[in-house]
């Protein structure tokens, strides 16, 4: 089975949700740069102070900062590893290739109108990073994380104006990675528009076996 995986896809495609499932069911270690950056911002660290303005406006944090952050985390990981939200630029992908050999990039393909709806109803846990959706994946208790009992919140950058910018940033900076991994024969595209969360994760698991 493929064990060094990159999950690609626009904001709201379901990367975080699918990463959680793969982590739980297949034992992947999930590395989510979005989760890491939000934690740094929340904790008011030096890195968080630098990253804040970018995260809040939906722009990309400079490559050097994110690459350093990932390099530090990778060092301590052995076994299957899954990148969620990284790389987001060709520069980040090159940096990753210089430290680890990626087996597969899975791009979750979702139409814009579906994305906007998903993001508007997304809830998150600030403690463990679990992702919920008011309709498709509601928590068992309203606004409470099933896993760690923390109160859920809506991300500031999930506001409509910021979402539009994030989609534009994705198209401009991250979409070229589809071609990047395709040229290296490492790309699989998964239809993330239709079907339940579980049926999409079955498609992803099949790709990992393939
Ligand atoms: P996400 O949770 O993946 O949607 O990321 C939230 C925000 O964190 C993004 O809008 C960016 O501001 C920042 N971010 C996350 N991952 C990266 C990355 N690989 N490169 C640059 N910025 C990132």
PDB file of N, CA and C in Angstrom, residues 89-143:
ATOM      1  N   UNK A  89       2.293  25.061  -3.059  1.00  0.00           N
ATOM      2  CA  UNK A  89       2.975  25.744  -4.173  1.00  0.00           C
ATOM      3  C   UNK A  89       4.010  24.758  -4.740  1.00  0.00           C
ATOM      4  N   UNK A  90       4.446  25.052  -5.965  1.00  0.00           N
ATOM      5  CA  UNK A  90       5.464  24.190  -6.580  1.00  0.00           C
ATOM      6  C   UNK A  90       6.750  24.226  -5.740  1.00  0.00           C
ATOM      7  N   UNK A  91       7.060  25.398  -5.196  1.00  0.00           N
ATOM      8  CA  UNK A  91       8.254  25.508  -4.348  1.00  0.00           C
ATOM      9  C   UNK A  91       8.172  24.566  -3.141  1.00  0.00           C
ATOM     10  N   UNK A  92       7.006  24.513  -2.521  1.00  0.00           N
ATOM     11  CA  UNK A  92       6.813  23.608  -1.376  1.00  0.00           C
ATOM     12  C   UNK A  92       6.913  22.150  -1.815  1.00  0.00           C
ATOM     13  N   UNK A  93       6.398  21.849  -3.006  1.00  0.00           N
ATOM     14  CA  UNK A  93       6.455  20.464  -3.499  1.00  0.00           C
ATOM     15  C   UNK A  93       7.905  20.062  -3.759  1.00  0.00           C
ATOM     16  N   UNK A  94       8.692  20.983  -4.325  1.00  0.00           N
ATOM     17  CA  UNK A  94      10.115  20.698  -4.563  1.00  0.00           C
ATOM     18  C   UNK A  94      10.833  20.481  -3.232  1.00  0.00           C
ATOM     19  N   UNK A  95      10.506  21.323  -2.250  1.00  0.00           N
ATOM     20  CA  UNK A  95      11.149  21.191  -0.935  1.00  0.00           C
ATOM     21  C   UNK A  95      10.796  19.835  -0.323  1.00  0.00           C
ATOM     22  N   UNK A  96       9.558  19.430  -0.477  1.00  0.00           N
ATOM     23  CA  UNK A  96       9.127  18.138   0.076  1.00  0.00           C
ATOM     24  C   UNK A  96       9.867  16.995  -0.619  1.00  0.00           C
ATOM     25  N   UNK A  97       9.959  17.096  -1.946  1.00  0.00           N
ATOM     26  CA  UNK A  97      10.630  16.037  -2.717  1.00  0.00           C
ATOM     27  C   UNK A  97      12.091  15.883  -2.297  1.00  0.00           C
ATOM     28  N   UNK A  98      12.676  16.968  -1.786  1.00  0.00           N
ATOM     29  CA  UNK A  98      14.071  16.882  -1.395  1.00  0.00           C
ATOM     30  C   UNK A  98      14.249  16.199  -0.029  1.00  0.00           C
ATOM     31  N   UNK A  99      13.150  16.040   0.713  1.00  0.00           N
ATOM     32  CA  UNK A  99      13.284  15.352   2.012  1.00  0.00           C
ATOM     33  C   UNK A  99      12.620  13.978   2.033  1.00  0.00           C
ATOM     34  N   UNK A 100      11.606  13.777   1.227  1.00  0.00           N
ATOM     35  CA  UNK A 100      10.850  12.515   1.325  1.00  0.00           C
ATOM     36  C   UNK A 100      10.327  12.172  -0.068  1.00  0.00           C
ATOM     37  N   UNK A 101      10.255  10.868  -0.343  1.00  0.00           N
ATOM     38  CA  UNK A 101       9.766  10.447  -1.656  1.00  0.00           C
ATOM     39  C   UNK A 101       8.264  10.183  -1.558  1.00  0.00           C
ATOM     40  N   UNK A 102       7.479  11.039  -2.181  1.00  0.00           N
ATOM     41  CA  UNK A 102       6.021  10.894  -2.123  1.00  0.00           C
ATOM     42  C   UNK A 102       5.574   9.762  -3.056  1.00  0.00           C
ATOM     43  N   UNK A 103       4.687   8.878  -2.567  1.00  0.00           N
ATOM     44  CA  UNK A 103       4.192   7.775  -3.404  1.00  0.00           C
ATOM     45  C   UNK A 103       3.031   8.214  -4.279  1.00  0.00           C
ATOM     46  N   UNK A 104       2.158   9.053  -3.693  1.00  0.00           N
ATOM     47  CA  UNK A 104       0.925   9.363  -4.408  1.00  0.00           C
ATOM     48  C   UNK A 104       0.357  10.712  -3.982  1.00  0.00           C
ATOM     49  N   UNK A 105      -0.136  11.464  -4.977  1.00  0.00           N
ATOM     50  CA  UNK A 105      -0.876  12.696  -4.669  1.00  0.00           C
ATOM     51  C   UNK A 105      -2.329  12.442  -5.053  1.00  0.00           C
ATOM     52  N   UNK A 106      -3.212  12.614  -4.079  1.00  0.00           N
ATOM     53  CA  UNK A 106      -4.634  12.375  -4.337  1.00  0.00           C
ATOM     54  C   UNK A 106      -5.327  13.727  -4.374  1.00  0.00           C
ATOM     55  N   UNK A 107      -5.891  14.039  -5.533  1.00  0.00           N
ATOM     56  CA  UNK A 107      -6.573  15.319  -5.660  1.00  0.00           C
ATOM     57  C   UNK A 107      -8.071  15.090  -5.536  1.00  0.00           C
ATOM     58  N   UNK A 108      -8.693  15.738  -4.550  1.00  0.00           N
ATOM     59  CA  UNK A 108     -10.153  15.597  -4.385  1.00  0.00           C
ATOM     60  C   UNK A 108     -10.801  16.738  -5.173  1.00  0.00           C
ATOM     61  N   UNK A 109     -11.519  16.337  -6.204  1.00  0.00           N
ATOM     62  CA  UNK A 109     -12.073  17.297  -7.143  1.00  0.00           C
ATOM     63  C   UNK A 109     -13.525  17.630  -6.763  1.00  0.00           C
ATOM     64  N   UNK A 110     -13.793  18.908  -6.507  1.00  0.00           N
ATOM     65  CA  UNK A 110     -15.147  19.310  -6.095  1.00  0.00           C
ATOM     66  C   UNK A 110     -15.507  20.636  -6.769  1.00  0.00           C
ATOM     67  N   UNK A 111     -16.771  20.733  -7.219  1.00  0.00           N
ATOM     68  CA  UNK A 111     -17.224  21.972  -7.880  1.00  0.00           C
ATOM     69  C   UNK A 111     -17.319  23.130  -6.878  1.00  0.00           C
ATOM     70  N   UNK A 112     -17.135  24.348  -7.402  1.00  0.00           N
ATOM     71  CA  UNK A 112     -17.152  25.529  -6.531  1.00  0.00           C
ATOM     72  C   UNK A 112     -18.433  25.656  -5.702  1.00  0.00           C
ATOM     73  N   UNK A 113     -19.581  25.421  -6.331  1.00  0.00           N
ATOM     74  CA  UNK A 113     -20.825  25.658  -5.572  1.00  0.00           C
ATOM     75  C   UNK A 113     -20.971  24.664  -4.399  1.00  0.00           C
ATOM     76  N   UNK A 114     -20.446  23.474  -4.569  1.00  0.00           N
ATOM     77  CA  UNK A 114     -20.481  22.495  -3.478  1.00  0.00           C
ATOM     78  C   UNK A 114     -19.519  22.950  -2.370  1.00  0.00           C
ATOM     79  N   UNK A 115     -18.368  23.473  -2.771  1.00  0.00           N
ATOM     80  CA  UNK A 115     -17.361  23.922  -1.791  1.00  0.00           C
ATOM     81  C   UNK A 115     -17.899  25.022  -0.898  1.00  0.00           C
ATOM     82  N   UNK A 116     -18.534  26.006  -1.534  1.00  0.00           N
ATOM     83  CA  UNK A 116     -19.008  27.156  -0.773  1.00  0.00           C
ATOM     84  C   UNK A 116     -20.048  26.703   0.250  1.00  0.00           C
ATOM     85  N   UNK A 117     -20.928  25.806  -0.169  1.00  0.00           N
ATOM     86  CA  UNK A 117     -21.937  25.292   0.757  1.00  0.00           C
ATOM     87  C   UNK A 117     -21.292  24.518   1.918  1.00  0.00           C
ATOM     88  N   UNK A 118     -20.298  23.699   1.594  1.00  0.00           N
ATOM     89  CA  UNK A 118     -19.662  22.909   2.657  1.00  0.00           C
ATOM     90  C   UNK A 118     -18.974  23.808   3.671  1.00  0.00           C
ATOM     91  N   UNK A 119     -18.267  24.813   3.157  1.00  0.00           N
ATOM     92  CA  UNK A 119     -17.501  25.670   4.056  1.00  0.00           C
ATOM     93  C   UNK A 119     -18.422  26.475   4.964  1.00  0.00           C
ATOM     94  N   UNK A 120     -19.553  26.934   4.405  1.00  0.00           N
ATOM     95  CA  UNK A 120     -20.479  27.755   5.192  1.00  0.00           C
ATOM     96  C   UNK A 120     -21.013  26.972   6.393  1.00  0.00           C
ATOM     97  N   UNK A 121     -21.047  25.649   6.282  1.00  0.00           N
ATOM     98  CA  UNK A 121     -21.638  24.839   7.368  1.00  0.00           C
ATOM     99  C   UNK A 121     -20.575  24.027   8.116  1.00  0.00           C
ATOM    100  N   UNK A 122     -19.324  24.443   7.980  1.00  0.00           N
ATOM    101  CA  UNK A 122     -18.250  23.668   8.609  1.00  0.00           C
ATOM    102  C   UNK A 122     -18.009  24.126  10.053  1.00  0.00           C
ATOM    103  N   UNK A 123     -17.791  23.164  10.911  1.00  0.00           N
ATOM    104  CA  UNK A 123     -17.423  23.451  12.304  1.00  0.00           C
ATOM    105  C   UNK A 123     -16.113  22.739  12.588  1.00  0.00           C
ATOM    106  N   UNK A 124     -15.340  23.312  13.502  1.00  0.00           N
ATOM    107  CA  UNK A 124     -14.037  22.704  13.813  1.00  0.00           C
ATOM    108  C   UNK A 124     -13.782  22.643  15.289  1.00  0.00           C
ATOM    109  N   UNK A 125     -12.954  21.691  15.663  1.00  0.00           N
ATOM    110  CA  UNK A 125     -12.527  21.610  17.059  1.00  0.00           C
ATOM    111  C   UNK A 125     -11.170  22.303  17.181  1.00  0.00           C
ATOM    112  N   UNK A 126     -11.070  23.244  18.108  1.00  0.00           N
ATOM    113  CA  UNK A 126      -9.812  23.976  18.239  1.00  0.00           C
ATOM    114  C   UNK A 126      -8.746  23.121  18.917  1.00  0.00           C
ATOM    115  N   UNK A 127      -9.191  22.094  19.632  1.00  0.00           N
ATOM    116  CA  UNK A 127      -8.216  21.299  20.374  1.00  0.00           C
ATOM    117  C   UNK A 127      -7.620  20.184  19.507  1.00  0.00           C
ATOM    118  N   UNK A 128      -8.490  19.354  18.893  1.00  0.00           N
ATOM    119  CA  UNK A 128      -7.937  18.198  18.173  1.00  0.00           C
ATOM    120  C   UNK A 128      -8.015  18.346  16.660  1.00  0.00           C
ATOM    121  N   UNK A 129      -8.608  19.433  16.163  1.00  0.00           N
ATOM    122  CA  UNK A 129      -8.636  19.668  14.713  1.00  0.00           C
ATOM    123  C   UNK A 129      -9.715  18.883  13.976  1.00  0.00           C
ATOM    124  N   UNK A 130     -10.570  18.151  14.723  1.00  0.00           N
ATOM    125  CA  UNK A 130     -11.635  17.380  14.047  1.00  0.00           C
ATOM    126  C   UNK A 130     -12.562  18.335  13.292  1.00  0.00           C
ATOM    127  N   UNK A 131     -13.048  17.859  12.146  1.00  0.00           N
ATOM    128  CA  UNK A 131     -13.890  18.700  11.290  1.00  0.00           C
ATOM    129  C   UNK A 131     -15.310  18.135  11.272  1.00  0.00           C
ATOM    130  N   UNK A 132     -16.308  19.014  11.367  1.00  0.00           N
ATOM    131  CA  UNK A 132     -17.712  18.603  11.315  1.00  0.00           C
ATOM    132  C   UNK A 132     -18.444  19.432  10.270  1.00  0.00           C
ATOM    133  N   UNK A 133     -19.646  18.980   9.924  1.00  0.00           N
ATOM    134  CA  UNK A 133     -20.506  19.749   9.018  1.00  0.00           C
ATOM    135  C   UNK A 133     -21.908  19.678   9.603  1.00  0.00           C
ATOM    136  N   UNK A 134     -22.573  20.839   9.645  1.00  0.00           N
ATOM    137  CA  UNK A 134     -23.874  20.883  10.329  1.00  0.00           C
ATOM    138  C   UNK A 134     -24.862  19.850   9.785  1.00  0.00           C
ATOM    139  N   UNK A 135     -24.780  19.554   8.492  1.00  0.00           N
ATOM    140  CA  UNK A 135     -25.737  18.615   7.883  1.00  0.00           C
ATOM    141  C   UNK A 135     -25.089  17.249   7.613  1.00  0.00           C
ATOM    142  N   UNK A 136     -23.925  17.269   6.935  1.00  0.00           N
ATOM    143  CA  UNK A 136     -23.335  15.999   6.467  1.00  0.00           C
ATOM    144  C   UNK A 136     -22.617  15.211   7.557  1.00  0.00           C
ATOM    145  N   UNK A 137     -22.113  15.932   8.571  1.00  0.00           N
ATOM    146  CA  UNK A 137     -21.380  15.231   9.620  1.00  0.00           C
ATOM    147  C   UNK A 137     -21.532  15.988  10.936  1.00  0.00           C
ATOM    148  N   UNK A 138     -22.771  16.014  11.453  1.00  0.00           N
ATOM    149  CA  UNK A 138     -22.990  16.795  12.682  1.00  0.00           C
ATOM    150  C   UNK A 138     -22.348  16.097  13.885  1.00  0.00           C
ATOM    151  N   UNK A 139     -21.902  16.873  14.868  1.00  0.00           N
ATOM    152  CA  UNK A 139     -21.393  16.239  16.092  1.00  0.00           C
ATOM    153  C   UNK A 139     -22.566  15.593  16.839  1.00  0.00           C
ATOM    154  N   UNK A 140     -22.272  14.597  17.682  1.00  0.00           N
ATOM    155  CA  UNK A 140     -23.363  13.930  18.403  1.00  0.00           C
ATOM    156  C   UNK A 140     -24.074  14.915  19.332  1.00  0.00           C
ATOM    157  N   UNK A 141     -23.276  15.755  20.042  1.00  0.00           N
ATOM    158  CA  UNK A 141     -23.881  16.807  20.882  1.00  0.00           C
ATOM    159  C   UNK A 141     -23.641  18.131  20.173  1.00  0.00           C
ATOM    160  N   UNK A 142     -24.669  18.998  20.123  1.00  0.00           N
ATOM    161  CA  UNK A 142     -24.540  20.255  19.391  1.00  0.00           C
ATOM    162  C   UNK A 142     -23.302  21.057  19.806  1.00  0.00           C
ATOM    163  N   UNK A 143     -22.486  21.437  18.858  1.00  0.00           N
ATOM    164  CA  UNK A 143     -21.317  22.298  19.074  1.00  0.00           C
ATOM    165  C   UNK A 143     -20.264  21.703  20.011  1.00  0.00           C
TER     166      UNK A 143
END
